[in-house]
Coordinates of C-alpha atoms and ligand atoms in Angstrom, one line a residue:
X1 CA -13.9 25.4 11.9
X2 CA -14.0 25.0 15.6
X3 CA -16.4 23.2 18.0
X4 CA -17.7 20.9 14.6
X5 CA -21.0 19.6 15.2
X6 CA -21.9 16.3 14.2
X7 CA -25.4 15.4 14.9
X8 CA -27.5 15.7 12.5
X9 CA -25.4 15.7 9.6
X10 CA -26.5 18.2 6.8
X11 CA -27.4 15.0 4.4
X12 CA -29.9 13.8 7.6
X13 CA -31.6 17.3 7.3
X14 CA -31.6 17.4 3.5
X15 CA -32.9 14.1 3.3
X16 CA -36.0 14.6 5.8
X17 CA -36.5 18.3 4.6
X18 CA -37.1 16.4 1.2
X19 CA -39.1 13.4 2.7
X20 CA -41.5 15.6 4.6
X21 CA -42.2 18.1 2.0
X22 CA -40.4 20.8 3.7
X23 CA -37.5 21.9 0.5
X24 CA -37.5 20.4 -2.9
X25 CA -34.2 21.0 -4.9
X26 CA -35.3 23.5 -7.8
X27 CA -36.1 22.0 -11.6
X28 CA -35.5 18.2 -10.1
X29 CA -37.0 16.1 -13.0
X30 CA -34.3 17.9 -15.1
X31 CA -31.4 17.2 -13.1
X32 CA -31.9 20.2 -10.5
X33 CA -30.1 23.9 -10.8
X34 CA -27.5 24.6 -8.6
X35 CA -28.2 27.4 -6.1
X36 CA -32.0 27.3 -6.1
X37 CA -34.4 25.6 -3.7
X38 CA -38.3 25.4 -3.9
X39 CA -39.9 25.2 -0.7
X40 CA -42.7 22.6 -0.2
X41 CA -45.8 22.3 1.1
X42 CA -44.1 22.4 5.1
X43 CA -41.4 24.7 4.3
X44 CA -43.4 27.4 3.0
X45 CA -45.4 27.2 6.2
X46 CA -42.4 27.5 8.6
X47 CA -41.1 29.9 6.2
X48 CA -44.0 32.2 6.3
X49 CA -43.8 31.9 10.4
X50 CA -40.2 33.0 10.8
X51 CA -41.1 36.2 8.3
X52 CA -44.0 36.8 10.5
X53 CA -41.9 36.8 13.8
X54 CA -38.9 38.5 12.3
X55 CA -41.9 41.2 11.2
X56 CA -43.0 41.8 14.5
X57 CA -39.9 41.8 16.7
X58 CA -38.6 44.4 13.7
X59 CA -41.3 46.4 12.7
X60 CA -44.8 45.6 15.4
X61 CA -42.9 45.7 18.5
X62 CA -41.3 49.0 17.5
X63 CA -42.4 52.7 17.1
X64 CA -39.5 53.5 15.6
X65 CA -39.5 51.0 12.6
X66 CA -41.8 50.9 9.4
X67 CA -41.7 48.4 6.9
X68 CA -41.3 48.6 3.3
X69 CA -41.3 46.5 0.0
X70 CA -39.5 47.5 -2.8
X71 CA -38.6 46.2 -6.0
X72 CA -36.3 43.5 -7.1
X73 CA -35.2 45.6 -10.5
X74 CA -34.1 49.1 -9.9
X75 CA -32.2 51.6 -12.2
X76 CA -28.7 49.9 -13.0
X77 CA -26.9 53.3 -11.9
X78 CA -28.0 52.6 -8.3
X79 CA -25.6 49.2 -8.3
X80 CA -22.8 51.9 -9.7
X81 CA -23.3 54.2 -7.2
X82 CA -23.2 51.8 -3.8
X83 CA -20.1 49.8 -5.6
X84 CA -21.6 46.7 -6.6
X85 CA -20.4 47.0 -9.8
X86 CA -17.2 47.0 -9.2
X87 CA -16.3 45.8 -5.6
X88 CA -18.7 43.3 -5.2
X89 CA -16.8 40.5 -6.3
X90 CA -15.4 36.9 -5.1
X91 CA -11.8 35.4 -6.6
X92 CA -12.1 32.6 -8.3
X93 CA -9.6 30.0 -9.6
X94 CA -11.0 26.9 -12.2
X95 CA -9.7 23.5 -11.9
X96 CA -7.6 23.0 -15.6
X97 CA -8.6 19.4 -15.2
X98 CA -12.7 19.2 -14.8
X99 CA -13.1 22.9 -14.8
X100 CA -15.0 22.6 -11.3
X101 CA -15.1 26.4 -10.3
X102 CA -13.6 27.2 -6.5
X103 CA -13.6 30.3 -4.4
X104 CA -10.4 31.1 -4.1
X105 CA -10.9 32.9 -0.4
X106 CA -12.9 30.1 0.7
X107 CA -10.3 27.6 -0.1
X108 CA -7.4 29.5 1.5
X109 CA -9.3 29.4 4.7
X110 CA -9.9 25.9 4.7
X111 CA -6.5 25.3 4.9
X112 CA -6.0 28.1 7.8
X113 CA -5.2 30.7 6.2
X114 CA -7.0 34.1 6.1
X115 CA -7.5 35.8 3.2
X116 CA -8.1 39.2 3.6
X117 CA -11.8 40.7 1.5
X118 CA -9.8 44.2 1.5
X119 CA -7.0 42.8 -1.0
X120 CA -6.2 43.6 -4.3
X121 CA -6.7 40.5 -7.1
X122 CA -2.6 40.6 -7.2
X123 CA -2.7 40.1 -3.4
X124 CA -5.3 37.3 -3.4
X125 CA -3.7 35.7 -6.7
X126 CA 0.0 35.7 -5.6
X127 CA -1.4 34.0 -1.8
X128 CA -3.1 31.5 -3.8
X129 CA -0.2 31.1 -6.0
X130 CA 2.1 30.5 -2.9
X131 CA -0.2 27.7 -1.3
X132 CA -1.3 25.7 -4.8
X133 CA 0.2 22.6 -3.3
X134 CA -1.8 22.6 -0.5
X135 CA -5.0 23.3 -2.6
X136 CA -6.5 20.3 -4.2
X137 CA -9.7 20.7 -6.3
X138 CA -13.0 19.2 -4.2
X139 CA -14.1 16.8 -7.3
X140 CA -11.0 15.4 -8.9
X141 CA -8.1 16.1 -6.6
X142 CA -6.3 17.9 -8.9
X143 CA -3.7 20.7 -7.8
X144 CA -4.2 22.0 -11.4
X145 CA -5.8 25.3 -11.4
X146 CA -6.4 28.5 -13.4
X147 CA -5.0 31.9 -12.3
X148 CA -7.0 33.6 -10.2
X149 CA -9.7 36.4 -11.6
X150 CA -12.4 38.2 -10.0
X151 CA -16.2 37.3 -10.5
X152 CA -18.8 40.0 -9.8
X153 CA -21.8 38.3 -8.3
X154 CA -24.5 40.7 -9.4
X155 CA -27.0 39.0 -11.7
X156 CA -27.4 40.5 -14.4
X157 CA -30.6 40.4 -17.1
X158 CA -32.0 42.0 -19.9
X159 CA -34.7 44.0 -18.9
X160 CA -35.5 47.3 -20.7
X161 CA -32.1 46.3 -22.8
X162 CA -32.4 45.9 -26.5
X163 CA -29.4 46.1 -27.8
X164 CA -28.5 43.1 -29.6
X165 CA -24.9 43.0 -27.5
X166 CA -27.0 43.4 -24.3
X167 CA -24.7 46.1 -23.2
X168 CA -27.0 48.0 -21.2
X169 CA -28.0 45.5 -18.6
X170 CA -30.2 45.8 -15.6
X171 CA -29.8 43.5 -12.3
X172 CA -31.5 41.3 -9.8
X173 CA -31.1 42.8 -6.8
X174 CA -27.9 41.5 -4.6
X175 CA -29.0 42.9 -1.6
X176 CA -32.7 44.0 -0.2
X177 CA -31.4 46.8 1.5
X178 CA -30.4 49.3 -1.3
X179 CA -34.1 49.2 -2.4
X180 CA -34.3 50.9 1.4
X181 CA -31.9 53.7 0.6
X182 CA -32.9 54.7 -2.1
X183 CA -36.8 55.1 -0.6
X184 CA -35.4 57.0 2.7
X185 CA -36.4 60.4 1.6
X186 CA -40.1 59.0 0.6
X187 CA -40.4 57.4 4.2
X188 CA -39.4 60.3 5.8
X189 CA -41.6 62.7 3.3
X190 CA -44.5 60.0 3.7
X191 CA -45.0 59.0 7.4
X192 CA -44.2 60.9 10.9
X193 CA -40.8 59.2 11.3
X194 CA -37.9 61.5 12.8
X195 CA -34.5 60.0 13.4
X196 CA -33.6 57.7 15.0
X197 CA -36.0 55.4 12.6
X198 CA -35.8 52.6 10.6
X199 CA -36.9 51.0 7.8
X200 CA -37.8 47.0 7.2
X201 CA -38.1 44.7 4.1
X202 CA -38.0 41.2 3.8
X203 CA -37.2 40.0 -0.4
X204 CA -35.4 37.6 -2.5
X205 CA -31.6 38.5 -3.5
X206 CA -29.8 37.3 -5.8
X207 CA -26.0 36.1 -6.2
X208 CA -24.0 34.9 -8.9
X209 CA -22.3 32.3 -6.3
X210 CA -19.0 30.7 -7.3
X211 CA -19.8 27.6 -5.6
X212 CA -23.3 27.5 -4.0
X213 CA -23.5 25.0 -1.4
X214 CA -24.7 23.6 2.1
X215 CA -28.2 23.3 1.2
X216 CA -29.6 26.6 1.9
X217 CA -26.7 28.0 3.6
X218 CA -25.0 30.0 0.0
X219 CA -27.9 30.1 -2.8
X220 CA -28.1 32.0 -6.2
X221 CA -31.6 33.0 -5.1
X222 CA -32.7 33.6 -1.6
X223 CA -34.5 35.7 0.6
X224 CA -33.2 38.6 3.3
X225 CA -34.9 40.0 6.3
X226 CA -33.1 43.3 6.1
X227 CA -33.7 46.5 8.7
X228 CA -31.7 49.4 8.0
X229 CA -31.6 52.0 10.9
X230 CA -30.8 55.4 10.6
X231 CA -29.3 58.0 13.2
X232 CA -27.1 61.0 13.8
X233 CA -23.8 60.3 13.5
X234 CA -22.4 60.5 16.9
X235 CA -24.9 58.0 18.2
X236 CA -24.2 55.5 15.9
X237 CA -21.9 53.3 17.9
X238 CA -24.1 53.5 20.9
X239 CA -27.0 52.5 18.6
X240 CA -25.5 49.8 16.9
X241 CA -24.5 48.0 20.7
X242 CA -28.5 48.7 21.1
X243 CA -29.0 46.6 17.8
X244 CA -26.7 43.6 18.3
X245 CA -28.4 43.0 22.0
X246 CA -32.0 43.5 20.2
X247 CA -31.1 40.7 17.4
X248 CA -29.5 38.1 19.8
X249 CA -32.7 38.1 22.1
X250 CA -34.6 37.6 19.3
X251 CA -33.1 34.8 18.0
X252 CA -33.5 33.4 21.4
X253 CA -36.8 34.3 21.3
X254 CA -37.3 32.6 18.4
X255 CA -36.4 29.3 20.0
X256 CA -32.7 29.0 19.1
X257 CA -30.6 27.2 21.5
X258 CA -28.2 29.7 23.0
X259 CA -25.3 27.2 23.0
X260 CA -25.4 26.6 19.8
X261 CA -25.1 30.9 18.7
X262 CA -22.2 32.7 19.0
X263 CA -20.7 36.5 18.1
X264 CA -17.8 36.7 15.9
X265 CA -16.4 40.2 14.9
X266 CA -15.3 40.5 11.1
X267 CA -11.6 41.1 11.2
X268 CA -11.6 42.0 7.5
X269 CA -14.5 44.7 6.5
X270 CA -16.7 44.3 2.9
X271 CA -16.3 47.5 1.3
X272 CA -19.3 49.9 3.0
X273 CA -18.6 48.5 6.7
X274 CA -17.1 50.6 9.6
X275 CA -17.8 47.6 11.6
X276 CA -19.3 43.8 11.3
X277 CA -20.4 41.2 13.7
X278 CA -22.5 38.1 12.8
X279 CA -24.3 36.3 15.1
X280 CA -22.8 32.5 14.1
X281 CA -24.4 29.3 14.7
X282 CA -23.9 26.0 14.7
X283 CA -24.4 24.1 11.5
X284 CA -23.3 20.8 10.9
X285 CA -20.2 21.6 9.6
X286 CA -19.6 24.3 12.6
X287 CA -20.1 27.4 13.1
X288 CA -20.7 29.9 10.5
X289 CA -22.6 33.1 9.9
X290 CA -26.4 33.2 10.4
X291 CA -27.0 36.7 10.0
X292 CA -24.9 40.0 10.0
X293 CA -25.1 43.3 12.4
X294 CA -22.7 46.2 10.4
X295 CA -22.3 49.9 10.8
X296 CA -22.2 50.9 7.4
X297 CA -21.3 54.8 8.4
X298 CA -22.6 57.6 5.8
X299 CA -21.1 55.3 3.1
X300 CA -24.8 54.5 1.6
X301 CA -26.4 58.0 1.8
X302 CA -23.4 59.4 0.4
X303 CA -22.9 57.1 -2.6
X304 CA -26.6 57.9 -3.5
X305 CA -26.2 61.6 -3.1
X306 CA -23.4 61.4 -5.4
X307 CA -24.5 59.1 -7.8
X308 CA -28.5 60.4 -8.1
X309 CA -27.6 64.5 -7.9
X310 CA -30.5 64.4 -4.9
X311 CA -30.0 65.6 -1.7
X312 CA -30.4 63.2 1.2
X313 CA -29.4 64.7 4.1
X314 CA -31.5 65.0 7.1
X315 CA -32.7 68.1 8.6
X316 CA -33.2 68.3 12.6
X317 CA -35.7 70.6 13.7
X318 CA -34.9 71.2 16.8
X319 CA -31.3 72.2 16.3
X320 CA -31.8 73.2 12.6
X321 CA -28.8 71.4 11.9
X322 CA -28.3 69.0 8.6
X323 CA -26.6 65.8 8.8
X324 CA -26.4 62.5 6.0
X325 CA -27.6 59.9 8.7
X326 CA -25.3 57.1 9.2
X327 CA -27.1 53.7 8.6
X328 CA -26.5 49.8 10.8
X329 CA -28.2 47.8 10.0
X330 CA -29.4 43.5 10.9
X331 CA -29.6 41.1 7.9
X332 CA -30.4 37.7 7.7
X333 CA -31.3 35.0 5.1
X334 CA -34.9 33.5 5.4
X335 CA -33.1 30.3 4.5
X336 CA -30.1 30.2 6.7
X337 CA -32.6 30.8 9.7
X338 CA -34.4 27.9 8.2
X339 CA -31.9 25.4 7.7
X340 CA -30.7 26.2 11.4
X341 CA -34.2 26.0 12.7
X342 CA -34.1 22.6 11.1
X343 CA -30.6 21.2 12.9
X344 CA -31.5 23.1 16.0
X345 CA -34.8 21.2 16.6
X346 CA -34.0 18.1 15.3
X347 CA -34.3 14.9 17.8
X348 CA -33.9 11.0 17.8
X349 CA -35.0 8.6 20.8
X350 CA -36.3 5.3 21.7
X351 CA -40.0 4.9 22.4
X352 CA -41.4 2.1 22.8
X353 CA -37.5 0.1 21.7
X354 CA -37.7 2.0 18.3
X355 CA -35.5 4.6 17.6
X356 CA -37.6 7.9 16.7
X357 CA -36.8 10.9 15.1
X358 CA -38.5 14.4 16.3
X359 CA -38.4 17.7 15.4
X360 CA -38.8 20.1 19.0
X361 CA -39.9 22.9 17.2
X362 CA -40.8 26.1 19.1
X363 CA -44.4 25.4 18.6
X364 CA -44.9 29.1 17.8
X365 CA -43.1 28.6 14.7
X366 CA -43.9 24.8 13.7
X367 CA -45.3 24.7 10.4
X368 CA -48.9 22.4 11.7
X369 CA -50.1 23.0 15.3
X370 CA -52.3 20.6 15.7
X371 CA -53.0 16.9 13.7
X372 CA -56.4 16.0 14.0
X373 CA -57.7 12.3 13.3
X374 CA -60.3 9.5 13.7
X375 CA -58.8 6.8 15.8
X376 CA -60.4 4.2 12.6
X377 CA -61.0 5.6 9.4
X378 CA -63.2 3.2 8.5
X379 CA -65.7 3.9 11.2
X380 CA -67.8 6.7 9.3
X381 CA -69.1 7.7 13.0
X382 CA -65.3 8.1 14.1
X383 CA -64.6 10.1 10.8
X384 CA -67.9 12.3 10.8
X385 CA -66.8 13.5 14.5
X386 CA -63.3 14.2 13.5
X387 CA -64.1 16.4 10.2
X388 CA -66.5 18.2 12.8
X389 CA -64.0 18.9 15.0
X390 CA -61.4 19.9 11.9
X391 CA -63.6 22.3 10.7
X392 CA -64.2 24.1 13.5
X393 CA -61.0 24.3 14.9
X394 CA -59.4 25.2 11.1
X395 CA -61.5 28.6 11.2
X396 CA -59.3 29.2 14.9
X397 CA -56.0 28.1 13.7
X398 CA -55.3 27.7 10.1
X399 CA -51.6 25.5 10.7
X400 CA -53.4 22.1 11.2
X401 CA -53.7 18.8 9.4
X402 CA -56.1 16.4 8.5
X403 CA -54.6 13.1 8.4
X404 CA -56.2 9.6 8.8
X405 CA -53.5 7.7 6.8
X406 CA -52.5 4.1 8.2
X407 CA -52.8 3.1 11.6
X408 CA -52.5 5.6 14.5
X409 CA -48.7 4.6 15.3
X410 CA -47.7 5.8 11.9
X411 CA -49.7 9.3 12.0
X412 CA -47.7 10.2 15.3
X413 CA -44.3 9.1 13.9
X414 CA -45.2 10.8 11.0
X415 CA -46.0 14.3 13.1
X416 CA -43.5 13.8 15.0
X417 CA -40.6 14.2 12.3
X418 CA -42.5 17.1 11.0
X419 CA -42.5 18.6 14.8
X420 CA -46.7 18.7 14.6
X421 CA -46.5 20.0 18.9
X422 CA -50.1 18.4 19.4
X423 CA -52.1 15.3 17.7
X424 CA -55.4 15.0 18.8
X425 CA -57.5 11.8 18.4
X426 CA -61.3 11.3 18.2
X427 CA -62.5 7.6 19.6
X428 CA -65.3 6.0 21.4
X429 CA -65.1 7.6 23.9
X430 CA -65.5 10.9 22.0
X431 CA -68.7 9.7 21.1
X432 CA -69.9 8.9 24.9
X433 CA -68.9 4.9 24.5
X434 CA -67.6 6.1 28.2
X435 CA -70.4 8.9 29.4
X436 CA -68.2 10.9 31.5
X437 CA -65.9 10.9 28.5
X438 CA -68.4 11.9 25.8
X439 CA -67.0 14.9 23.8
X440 CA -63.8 14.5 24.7
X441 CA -60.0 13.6 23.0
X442 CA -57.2 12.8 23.3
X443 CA -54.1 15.2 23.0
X444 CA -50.8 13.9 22.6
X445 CA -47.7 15.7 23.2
X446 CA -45.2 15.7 20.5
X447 CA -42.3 15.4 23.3
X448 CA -42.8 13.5 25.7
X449 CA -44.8 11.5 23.9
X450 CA -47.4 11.3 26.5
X451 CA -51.7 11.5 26.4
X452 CA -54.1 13.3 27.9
X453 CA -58.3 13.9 27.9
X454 CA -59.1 17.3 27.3
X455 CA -63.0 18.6 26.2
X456 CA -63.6 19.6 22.8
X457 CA -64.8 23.0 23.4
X458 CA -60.8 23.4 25.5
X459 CA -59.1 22.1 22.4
X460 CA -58.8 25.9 20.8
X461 CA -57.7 27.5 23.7
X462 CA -55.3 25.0 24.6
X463 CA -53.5 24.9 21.2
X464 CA -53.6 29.0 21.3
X465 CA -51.4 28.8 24.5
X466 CA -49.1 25.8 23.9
X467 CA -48.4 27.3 20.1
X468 CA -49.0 30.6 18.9
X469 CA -48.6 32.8 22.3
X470 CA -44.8 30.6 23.4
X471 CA -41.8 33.1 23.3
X472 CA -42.7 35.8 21.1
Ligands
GAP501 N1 -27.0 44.2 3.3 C1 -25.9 43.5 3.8 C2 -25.8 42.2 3.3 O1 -26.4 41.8 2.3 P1 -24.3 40.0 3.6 O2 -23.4 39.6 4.7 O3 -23.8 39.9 2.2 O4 -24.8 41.4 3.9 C3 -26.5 39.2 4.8 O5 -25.7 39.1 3.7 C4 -27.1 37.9 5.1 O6 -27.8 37.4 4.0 C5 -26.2 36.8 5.5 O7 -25.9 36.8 6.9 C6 -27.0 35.5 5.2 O8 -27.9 35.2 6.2 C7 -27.7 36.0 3.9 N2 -27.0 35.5 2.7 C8 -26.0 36.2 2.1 N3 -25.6 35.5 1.0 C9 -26.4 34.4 0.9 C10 -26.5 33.3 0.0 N4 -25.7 33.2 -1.1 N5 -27.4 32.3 0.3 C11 -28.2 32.4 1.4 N6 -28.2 33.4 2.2 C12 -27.3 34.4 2.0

């Protein structure tokens, strides 16, 4: 990969996202379960603010957009009819010493070479077969590997199947969006949408990965922000332009650092794509895809006509014309945004000759706004204050915290790697110790680190501004 970033290496981020209660590794007292992640008390807060801003940019901020939430088990023919069943597969060689499991398309790359999604298991097999020297397995170092096979990545369960051989199985959803499809003709029957409209979900997915890895970057389970738009055929490409602008402002909205995103076209198309760009960014181990922009064509719509008997076509009324829409659509993963949220805002510098580590959060989207504390916890007048200035300022903004732990050095450090924007601190002076001064605090500012006195009664206001009104 090119332009490799270096600073902060993946294990820095895993390490604090575990330290700070931001992302637990799933079933850890039982030795963990590959894939899955369990957001912590932080995480789910940052979490929940990306879904909100991704919710608004996609479905608030437009007339044209509704949102939707379907669910995560549908009827197994609808996997048949969009090709899941059969094309949505990765190739997959085992090592013959330790059995560790690589993707076979993965590996080619990383030793330059392209392997193409569109080819045939023979093609992919006999490419692999022509580089096996150059491939040596990631946990042994063995060149020793099984041929190659195919692995569908659909998940597949038991529900509603009791047959003892479990040969009529239902599956977890792979992607969010075919819950969409299959509910366009209720949104359109439902609600005053015409086309061009879309339609919005955000939802877990799940993947039968080959090799899950990068922290949240390639889970078994994970959530998508999915919006699948739907117009006339020939405005498709003009529509889909519209789209790709639309999602790289609001990633910049969001806070990202435009130097670290980047476009990259897909030179080898999934099987429903006319066209594919992702909007990449740059992850410790370089850039890679953050979330994908495709034109999927009348591939969707059609499968479904075909595989449910229904007609989904779209009548115009002003022309009286009939059309299947074409669909593009953005979709992103809740925890890739996350992780590069994460890396993007991470900081170190020296204060006061100690090194420090921040995280420059967008304050919009930082998981606490506001810390509030009694310079002394063990002054009950100090404390008393403080909890009355908690409460009233948790009914205003819910994101704060409550912390009077150790001495005040060690509540900012500690803010500060959880990217906490303001900390405000009740003392004397709060109290009147200085007249002029009574029923004030202090606020300090997570970057630069520096204090200032505002009034109690400016405290809401000024938190309002500096977090939840920034960017979006
Ligand atoms: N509906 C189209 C679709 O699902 P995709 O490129 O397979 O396309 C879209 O996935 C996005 O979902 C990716 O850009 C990524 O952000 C996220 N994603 C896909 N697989 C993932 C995985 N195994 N773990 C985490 N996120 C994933």
């Amino acid at each position: 990969m090119s332009d490799v970033r270096k600073e902060p290496s993946l294990e820095t981020i895993i390490s604090l996202a575990k330290r700070r209660g931001f992302v637990f590794p799933s079933s850890e007292i039982y030795g963990g379960f590959a894939g899955v992640y369990d957001y912590g008390p932080l995480g789910v807060e940052l979490e929940n603010n990306l879904k909100a801003q991704w919710w608004k940019k996609m479905v608030y901020d437009r007339d044209d957009i509704v949102g939707l939430d379907s669910s995560i088990f549908m009827n197994p023919r609808i996997w048949e009819a969009s090709g899941h069943t059969k094309n949505f597969s990765d190739p997959m060689a085992q090592c013959n010493v330790c059995n560790t499991r690589v993707r076979v398309d993965k590996a080619l790359q990383a030793i330059g070479i392209d392997a193409d999604e569109k080819m045939s298991e023979e093609e992919i097999s006999n490419l692999f077969d022509a580089h096996r020297s150059e491939i040596a397995c990631e946990h042994c170092g063995s060149k020793d590997f099984s041929a190659v096979r195919a692995v569908n990545l659909l998940v597949q369960s038991n529900l509603g199947d009791f047959t003892e051989q479990g040969n009529s199985p239902s599956y977890l959803r792979g992607e969010t969006c075919q819950g969409i499809y299959v509910n366009y003709k209720n949104v359109l029957d439902s609600t005053p949408v015409k086309i061009p409209f879309g339609i919005a979900q955000i939802g877990k997915a799940f993947r039968n990965e080959i090799s899950p890895r990068q922290f949240l970057f390639r889970g078994r389970e994970f959530e998508q922000m999915e919006m699948q738009y739907f117009v006339a055929p020939e405005d498709e490409m003009t529509e889909y332009k519209k789209l790709r602008e639309y999602r790289w402002d609001a990633m910049l909205a969001l806070g990202l650092q435009e130097k670290n995103l980047r476009w990259k076209q897909h030179k080898n198309l999934v099987f429903y794509a006319k066209d594919a760009w992702d909007i990449e960014y740059a992850f410790p181990w370089g850039f890679d895809e953050l979330e994908g922009v495709h034109a999927r064509g009348d591939y969707d719509l059609t499968q479904h006509t075909k595989g449910s008997g229904k007609p989904l076509e779209y009548f115009e009324q002003e022309t009286g014309r009939r059309f299947t829409p074409h669909i593009i659509e953005s979709s992103g993963g809740v925890g890739r945004l996350f992780l590069a949220m994460l890396v993007d805002a991470y900081r170190e510098d020296v204060l006061n000759g100690e090194t420090r580590v921040y995280l420059a959060f967008p304050p919009s989207i930082a998981p606490v706004k506001a810390m509030i504390s009694p310079l002394l916890k063990n002054k009950p007048e100090l404390v008393e204050k403080a909890r009355e200035v908690y409460t009233a300022l948790k009914k205003d903004i819910p994101q704060i915290m409550w912390d009077d732990n150790g001495n005040i050095g060690k509540r900012y450090r500690r803010q500060d790697e959880i990217g906490t924007p303001f900390c405000i601190t009740i003392d004397f002076d709060t109290l009147g110790e200085k007249p002029e001064l009574k029923d004030t605090v202090t606020l300090r500012d997570r970057d630069t680190a520096t204090q200032t006195r505002i009034s109690i009664s400016d405290i809401s206001s000024r938190i309002r501004v500096g977090t939840l009104n920034k960017g979006i």
